[in-house]
Coordinates of C-alpha atoms in Angstrom, one line a residue:
X1 CA 121.1 125.5 144.2
X2 CA 119.4 125.4 140.8
X3 CA 118.9 122.4 138.7
X4 CA 120.9 121.9 135.5
X5 CA 118.9 122.6 132.3
X6 CA 118.9 118.8 131.5
X7 CA 117.6 117.9 134.9
X8 CA 115.0 120.5 134.9
X9 CA 113.9 119.2 131.5
X10 CA 113.7 115.7 132.9
X11 CA 111.6 117.0 135.7
X12 CA 109.3 118.4 133.1
X13 CA 108.9 115.0 131.5
X14 CA 111.5 115.0 128.8
X15 CA 114.5 112.8 128.8
X16 CA 117.5 113.9 126.5
X17 CA 119.2 110.7 127.5
X18 CA 116.4 108.6 126.4
X19 CA 116.4 110.4 123.2
X20 CA 120.0 109.9 122.6
X21 CA 119.7 106.1 123.3
X22 CA 116.8 105.9 120.9
X23 CA 119.0 107.3 118.1
X24 CA 121.8 104.9 118.9
X25 CA 119.3 101.9 118.7
X26 CA 117.8 103.1 115.4
X27 CA 121.2 103.8 113.6
X28 CA 121.6 100.2 112.4
X29 CA 118.1 100.1 110.8
X30 CA 118.4 103.5 109.1
X31 CA 121.8 102.4 107.7
X32 CA 120.0 99.5 105.9
X33 CA 117.6 101.9 104.2
X34 CA 120.1 103.8 102.1
X35 CA 120.5 104.6 98.4
X36 CA 123.8 105.5 96.8
X37 CA 122.6 109.1 96.5
X38 CA 122.2 109.6 100.3
X39 CA 125.0 111.7 101.7
X40 CA 126.0 111.2 105.3
X41 CA 124.1 109.5 108.0
X42 CA 121.5 110.4 110.7
X43 CA 122.2 112.9 113.4
X44 CA 122.6 116.1 111.3
X45 CA 119.9 118.9 111.1
X46 CA 118.9 117.9 107.6
X47 CA 119.1 114.8 105.4
X48 CA 121.1 115.1 102.2
X49 CA 120.4 113.5 98.9
X50 CA 122.6 114.0 95.8
X51 CA 120.4 115.6 93.2
X52 CA 123.0 115.1 90.4
X53 CA 121.4 111.7 90.1
X54 CA 118.5 113.5 88.2
X55 CA 120.9 114.7 85.4
X56 CA 119.9 111.6 83.4
X57 CA 116.4 112.9 83.2
X58 CA 115.4 115.1 80.4
X59 CA 112.7 116.9 82.4
X60 CA 112.5 115.5 86.0
X61 CA 109.3 116.2 87.9
X62 CA 109.6 115.9 91.6
X63 CA 106.6 114.4 93.5
X64 CA 106.0 114.7 97.2
X65 CA 103.6 113.2 99.7
X66 CA 102.8 113.5 103.5
X67 CA 100.7 111.2 105.5
X68 CA 100.2 109.3 108.7
X69 CA 98.5 106.0 109.7
X70 CA 95.5 107.3 111.6
X71 CA 94.2 105.4 114.5
X72 CA 95.8 102.2 113.6
X73 CA 98.5 103.4 116.2
X74 CA 96.0 102.6 118.9
X75 CA 96.1 98.9 118.1
X76 CA 99.9 98.9 118.1
X77 CA 100.0 100.6 121.4
X78 CA 97.3 98.3 122.9
X79 CA 99.2 95.2 121.9
X80 CA 102.6 96.9 122.8
X81 CA 103.8 95.8 119.2
X82 CA 105.5 98.6 117.3
X83 CA 107.7 97.0 114.6
X84 CA 105.0 96.9 111.9
X85 CA 103.4 100.3 112.1
X86 CA 106.3 101.7 110.0
X87 CA 105.3 99.6 107.1
X88 CA 101.9 101.3 107.2
X89 CA 103.5 104.7 107.1
X90 CA 105.8 103.9 104.2
X91 CA 103.0 102.3 102.4
X92 CA 100.7 105.3 102.8
X93 CA 103.6 107.6 101.5
X94 CA 105.3 105.8 98.6
X95 CA 102.2 104.4 97.0
X96 CA 100.6 107.8 96.9
X97 CA 103.7 108.8 94.8
X98 CA 103.8 105.8 92.4
X99 CA 100.4 106.4 91.1
X100 CA 101.8 109.2 88.9
X101 CA 104.7 107.0 87.9
X102 CA 107.2 108.6 90.3
X103 CA 110.0 106.5 91.8
X104 CA 110.2 107.1 95.6
X105 CA 113.8 108.5 96.3
X106 CA 113.8 109.4 100.0
X107 CA 111.5 109.7 103.1
X108 CA 111.7 111.4 106.4
X109 CA 109.6 110.4 109.5
X110 CA 108.2 112.3 112.6
X111 CA 107.3 110.4 115.7
X112 CA 105.6 112.3 118.6
X113 CA 105.3 110.6 121.9
X114 CA 104.4 111.2 125.4
X115 CA 107.6 109.6 126.7
X116 CA 110.6 108.5 124.7
X117 CA 111.1 104.7 125.3
X118 CA 114.2 104.0 123.3
X119 CA 113.3 100.4 122.5
X120 CA 109.9 101.4 121.2
X121 CA 111.1 104.2 119.1
X122 CA 113.8 102.0 117.6
X123 CA 111.0 99.3 116.9
X124 CA 109.0 101.9 114.9
X125 CA 112.0 103.0 113.0
X126 CA 112.9 99.4 112.3
X127 CA 109.6 98.9 110.5
X128 CA 110.0 102.2 108.6
X129 CA 113.5 101.2 107.5
X130 CA 112.5 97.7 106.3
X131 CA 109.6 99.1 104.4
X132 CA 111.9 101.7 102.8
X133 CA 114.1 98.9 101.6
X134 CA 111.1 97.1 100.1
X135 CA 110.0 100.3 98.4
X136 CA 113.5 101.2 97.2
X137 CA 113.8 104.6 98.9
X138 CA 116.3 106.0 101.4
X139 CA 115.4 107.0 104.9
X140 CA 117.4 110.1 105.2
X141 CA 116.3 111.5 108.5
X142 CA 113.5 112.1 110.9
X143 CA 112.4 113.6 114.2
X144 CA 111.4 112.2 117.5
X145 CA 109.6 114.7 119.8
X146 CA 108.6 114.1 123.4
X147 CA 105.4 115.8 124.3
X148 CA 104.5 115.1 128.0
X149 CA 101.2 116.4 129.1
X150 CA 100.0 116.4 125.6
X151 CA 100.3 112.6 124.9
X152 CA 100.2 109.9 127.6
X153 CA 103.5 108.1 128.4
X154 CA 102.7 105.1 126.1
X155 CA 100.9 107.2 123.5
X156 CA 102.6 108.2 120.2
X157 CA 101.7 109.2 116.6
X158 CA 103.8 108.7 113.4
X159 CA 103.8 110.8 110.2
X160 CA 106.2 111.3 107.4
X161 CA 106.9 112.9 104.0
X162 CA 108.5 111.4 100.9
X163 CA 109.8 112.7 97.6
X164 CA 110.2 111.0 94.3
X165 CA 110.8 111.7 90.7
X166 CA 109.2 111.0 87.2
X167 CA 110.3 111.8 83.8
X168 CA 107.7 114.4 82.4
X169 CA 107.1 112.3 79.4
X170 CA 106.3 109.2 81.6
X171 CA 103.9 111.0 83.8
X172 CA 100.7 108.9 84.4
X173 CA 97.2 110.4 85.0
X174 CA 93.7 111.1 83.8
X175 CA 94.7 112.6 80.5
X176 CA 96.1 109.3 79.3
X177 CA 93.1 107.1 80.1
X178 CA 91.2 105.8 77.2
X179 CA 87.9 104.0 76.4
X180 CA 88.4 100.3 76.7
X181 CA 91.1 100.5 79.3
X182 CA 91.1 97.5 81.7
X183 CA 90.7 98.2 85.4
X184 CA 93.5 96.0 87.1
X185 CA 92.7 95.4 90.7
X186 CA 95.7 94.6 93.1
X187 CA 94.8 92.6 96.1
X188 CA 95.2 94.4 99.5
X189 CA 96.9 92.6 102.5
X190 CA 94.0 93.5 104.6
X191 CA 92.6 96.7 106.1
X192 CA 95.8 98.6 105.3
X193 CA 95.7 102.0 107.3
X194 CA 92.2 103.3 106.6
X195 CA 88.9 103.0 108.3
X196 CA 90.2 102.0 111.7
X197 CA 87.9 104.4 113.5
X198 CA 85.0 102.4 112.0
X199 CA 86.6 99.0 112.6
X200 CA 87.4 99.9 116.2
X201 CA 83.9 101.2 116.8
X202 CA 82.3 98.1 115.5
X203 CA 84.5 95.3 116.9
X204 CA 86.1 96.7 120.1
X205 CA 83.6 99.4 121.2
X206 CA 80.3 98.1 120.3
X207 CA 80.9 94.2 120.0
X208 CA 83.3 94.5 122.9
X209 CA 85.7 92.0 121.3
X210 CA 89.2 91.7 122.8
X211 CA 92.2 92.1 120.6
X212 CA 93.4 88.6 121.9
X213 CA 90.2 86.9 120.8
X214 CA 90.8 84.1 118.4
X215 CA 88.5 84.6 115.4
X216 CA 87.8 81.5 113.3
X217 CA 86.9 83.5 110.2
X218 CA 90.3 85.1 110.4
X219 CA 92.3 82.1 111.5
X220 CA 94.2 84.2 114.0
X221 CA 93.6 86.7 116.8
X222 CA 91.7 90.0 116.1
X223 CA 94.8 91.9 117.1
X224 CA 97.1 90.1 114.6
X225 CA 94.6 90.8 111.9
X226 CA 94.2 94.5 112.7
X227 CA 98.0 94.9 112.8
X228 CA 98.6 93.2 109.3
X229 CA 101.0 95.7 107.6
X230 CA 99.9 97.7 104.6
X231 CA 101.1 96.1 101.3
X232 CA 103.8 98.2 99.5
X233 CA 103.2 98.3 95.7
X234 CA 105.8 100.8 94.7
X235 CA 108.3 98.6 92.9
X236 CA 105.6 96.4 91.3
X237 CA 103.8 99.5 90.0
X238 CA 107.0 101.0 88.6
X239 CA 107.6 97.7 86.8
X240 CA 104.0 97.8 85.6
X241 CA 104.5 101.3 84.1
X242 CA 107.7 100.2 82.4
X243 CA 106.5 97.0 80.9
X244 CA 102.9 97.7 79.9
X245 CA 100.9 100.6 78.5
X246 CA 99.5 101.7 81.8
X247 CA 97.7 105.1 81.7
X248 CA 96.9 105.8 85.4
X249 CA 96.9 104.3 88.8
X250 CA 94.9 104.8 92.0
X251 CA 95.9 104.1 95.5
X252 CA 92.9 102.9 97.4
X253 CA 92.9 104.6 100.8
X254 CA 90.4 106.7 102.7
X255 CA 87.2 107.0 100.8
X256 CA 87.3 103.5 99.3
X257 CA 87.6 102.1 95.8
X258 CA 85.1 104.2 93.8
X259 CA 86.1 107.5 95.2
X260 CA 89.8 107.0 94.7
X261 CA 89.4 105.6 91.3
X262 CA 87.3 108.6 90.3
X263 CA 90.3 110.9 91.1
X264 CA 92.1 109.6 88.1
X265 CA 89.1 109.4 85.7
X266 CA 88.6 112.1 82.9
X267 CA 85.4 113.9 82.9
X268 CA 84.2 112.2 79.7
X269 CA 84.9 108.6 80.7
X270 CA 83.5 106.2 83.5
X271 CA 84.7 103.0 85.0
X272 CA 82.5 100.0 85.9
X273 CA 84.0 97.3 88.4
X274 CA 82.5 93.9 88.8
X275 CA 82.4 92.8 92.5
X276 CA 82.0 89.3 91.4
X277 CA 85.6 89.1 90.2
X278 CA 86.9 89.0 93.8
X279 CA 86.1 88.0 97.4
X280 CA 87.3 90.5 100.0
X281 CA 89.2 89.1 102.9
X282 CA 87.1 87.9 105.8
X283 CA 87.8 90.9 108.0
X284 CA 85.7 93.1 105.7
X285 CA 82.7 90.8 105.8
X286 CA 83.2 90.5 109.6
X287 CA 83.0 94.3 110.1
X288 CA 79.9 94.3 107.7
X289 CA 78.1 91.5 109.6
X290 CA 79.0 92.3 113.2
X291 CA 78.3 95.9 112.9
X292 CA 75.4 95.6 110.5
X293 CA 77.3 98.1 108.2
X294 CA 75.5 98.9 105.0
X295 CA 77.7 97.9 102.0
X296 CA 77.8 101.4 100.6
X297 CA 79.1 102.7 104.0
X298 CA 81.6 99.9 104.0
X299 CA 82.8 100.6 100.6
X300 CA 83.2 104.4 101.2
X301 CA 85.4 103.7 104.2
X302 CA 87.4 100.5 103.6
X303 CA 89.4 99.2 100.6
X304 CA 87.3 96.0 100.6
X305 CA 90.2 93.9 99.4
X306 CA 91.7 96.1 96.7
X307 CA 94.7 98.2 97.6
X308 CA 95.8 99.7 94.2
X309 CA 94.2 99.9 90.8
X310 CA 95.7 100.5 87.4
X311 CA 94.0 101.6 84.2
X312 CA 95.8 99.7 81.5
X313 CA 95.4 99.2 77.7
X314 CA 93.3 96.1 77.2
X315 CA 95.9 94.4 75.0
X316 CA 98.3 94.6 78.0
X317 CA 95.8 93.4 80.7
X318 CA 97.2 89.7 80.8
X319 CA 100.8 91.1 80.8
X320 CA 99.9 93.5 83.7
X321 CA 98.5 90.7 85.8
X322 CA 101.7 88.6 85.0
X323 CA 104.1 91.5 85.9
X324 CA 102.3 92.0 89.3
X325 CA 102.4 88.2 89.9
X326 CA 106.2 88.5 89.6
X327 CA 106.3 90.8 92.7
X328 CA 103.9 88.4 94.6
X329 CA 100.8 90.5 94.1
X330 CA 97.6 88.8 93.1
X331 CA 95.9 91.0 90.4
X332 CA 92.9 90.6 88.1
X333 CA 90.8 92.4 85.6
X334 CA 88.0 94.0 87.7
X335 CA 86.4 96.2 85.2
X336 CA 86.6 98.5 82.1
X337 CA 86.5 102.0 81.1
X338 CA 83.9 103.5 78.8
X339 CA 82.3 106.8 77.7
X340 CA 80.6 108.5 80.7
X341 CA 80.8 111.3 83.1
X342 CA 83.8 110.7 85.3
X343 CA 82.0 108.3 87.6
X344 CA 82.9 104.9 89.0
X345 CA 80.3 102.2 89.5
X346 CA 80.5 99.0 91.3
X347 CA 78.0 96.2 90.1
X348 CA 77.0 92.7 90.9
X349 CA 78.0 91.1 94.3
X350 CA 81.1 89.5 95.9
X351 CA 80.9 85.8 96.0
X352 CA 79.4 84.7 99.3
X353 CA 78.1 88.1 100.3

C-alpha cells in the first residue's frame, strides 16, 4: 500500500498542515497592514494593488527594493524571539526606497525555514505587518517555504521586496545637491541590521559573551541590545521632503556612513561630517573596545549611531530637525557640503572616544 502524497511529503520533512496553520495564524496581522488600494486578501497566487491610485500623478516613477536582514536572524533564533526581526526587514526595504523620495506602497516577504513552526512564522509576520503599518505600506503577500535538509529545523531566513512611487518632478538624488547643503544626521536605534557578522565575531565568538549577559554599559542584556529593531524612517523622511528643501537622502546600511553618503554625492562636491556632533550608542564603543577594532574598520561596517542622512538646504536645516523631532527622531546638523571630488570625510572625534 503506497503512502498518500501528503504523508510522503511529511515523511520527507515538509508539513502541509503546519503551513496551512501558519497562514491562519498570520491572517489577522496581515489584515492590519492594508492600504485602501489593496485588493483581496492573502492566500492567492499574487497580491493585487489598484494602480488607478497613480492617476493623480503627472509622471509616476515606480521604485523597487529587495533585501534581507543578514545574520541578525541568528540572534533571533538563539533567543527564540521572532517578533521583531520583521521590523528589521521592513526597515531595510522601505528606507532604501524613501531616499529617492518614493512613498512605499506595498511589500511582499519570503521566509525559508527548515521546519514550519506555525507560531514562529506567525510571530515573524506579526513584526513585518506592524512595521508595514509604521511605514504606511501594505503587506500584500508572501511565501513561506520549508527546506528540510537545507536548513536545520529551527533555522530560517527572511527576505522581501517592496515597491513605491514618486512624482518625477519630486525625485531626490545627487543632481539636486548643492554647495552649502547641511548634512542632517538621523539617530539610529542601534546596530539596525548590518555588521552582525563582525559583532557576533567580536562579542560571541571571540569574547565568549553569552546573549543573556547583563551588560552595564548597555543597561540590559546583550541579547536584548542585539535584537533592538531597526528604526523605520519612511514617514518622517517623506514629511521632510514635503516640508523642506531636501535634495538627497542616504540610508546608512552596509558599508557605513561615509560610503553610503558618497552614493548620493555629485562628482564635483564633497561632504565633511564632524564626529564631535554626536555620541554613538554604547554598543558601538563596546564592539570597538572589546574587539580592539580600529575605528576605520568600525565605520566601514557599522552605522555608528546614524541610520539616515539628508542633504538639505542650509536655510531649512532647523526646520528639518524640527520635522524629524515631530516623528520622534533625534536629528542634528552633522556637517556640510562644499566643492570637492565626490568624497565624504569624517573629522574630529566622538565625545568620550
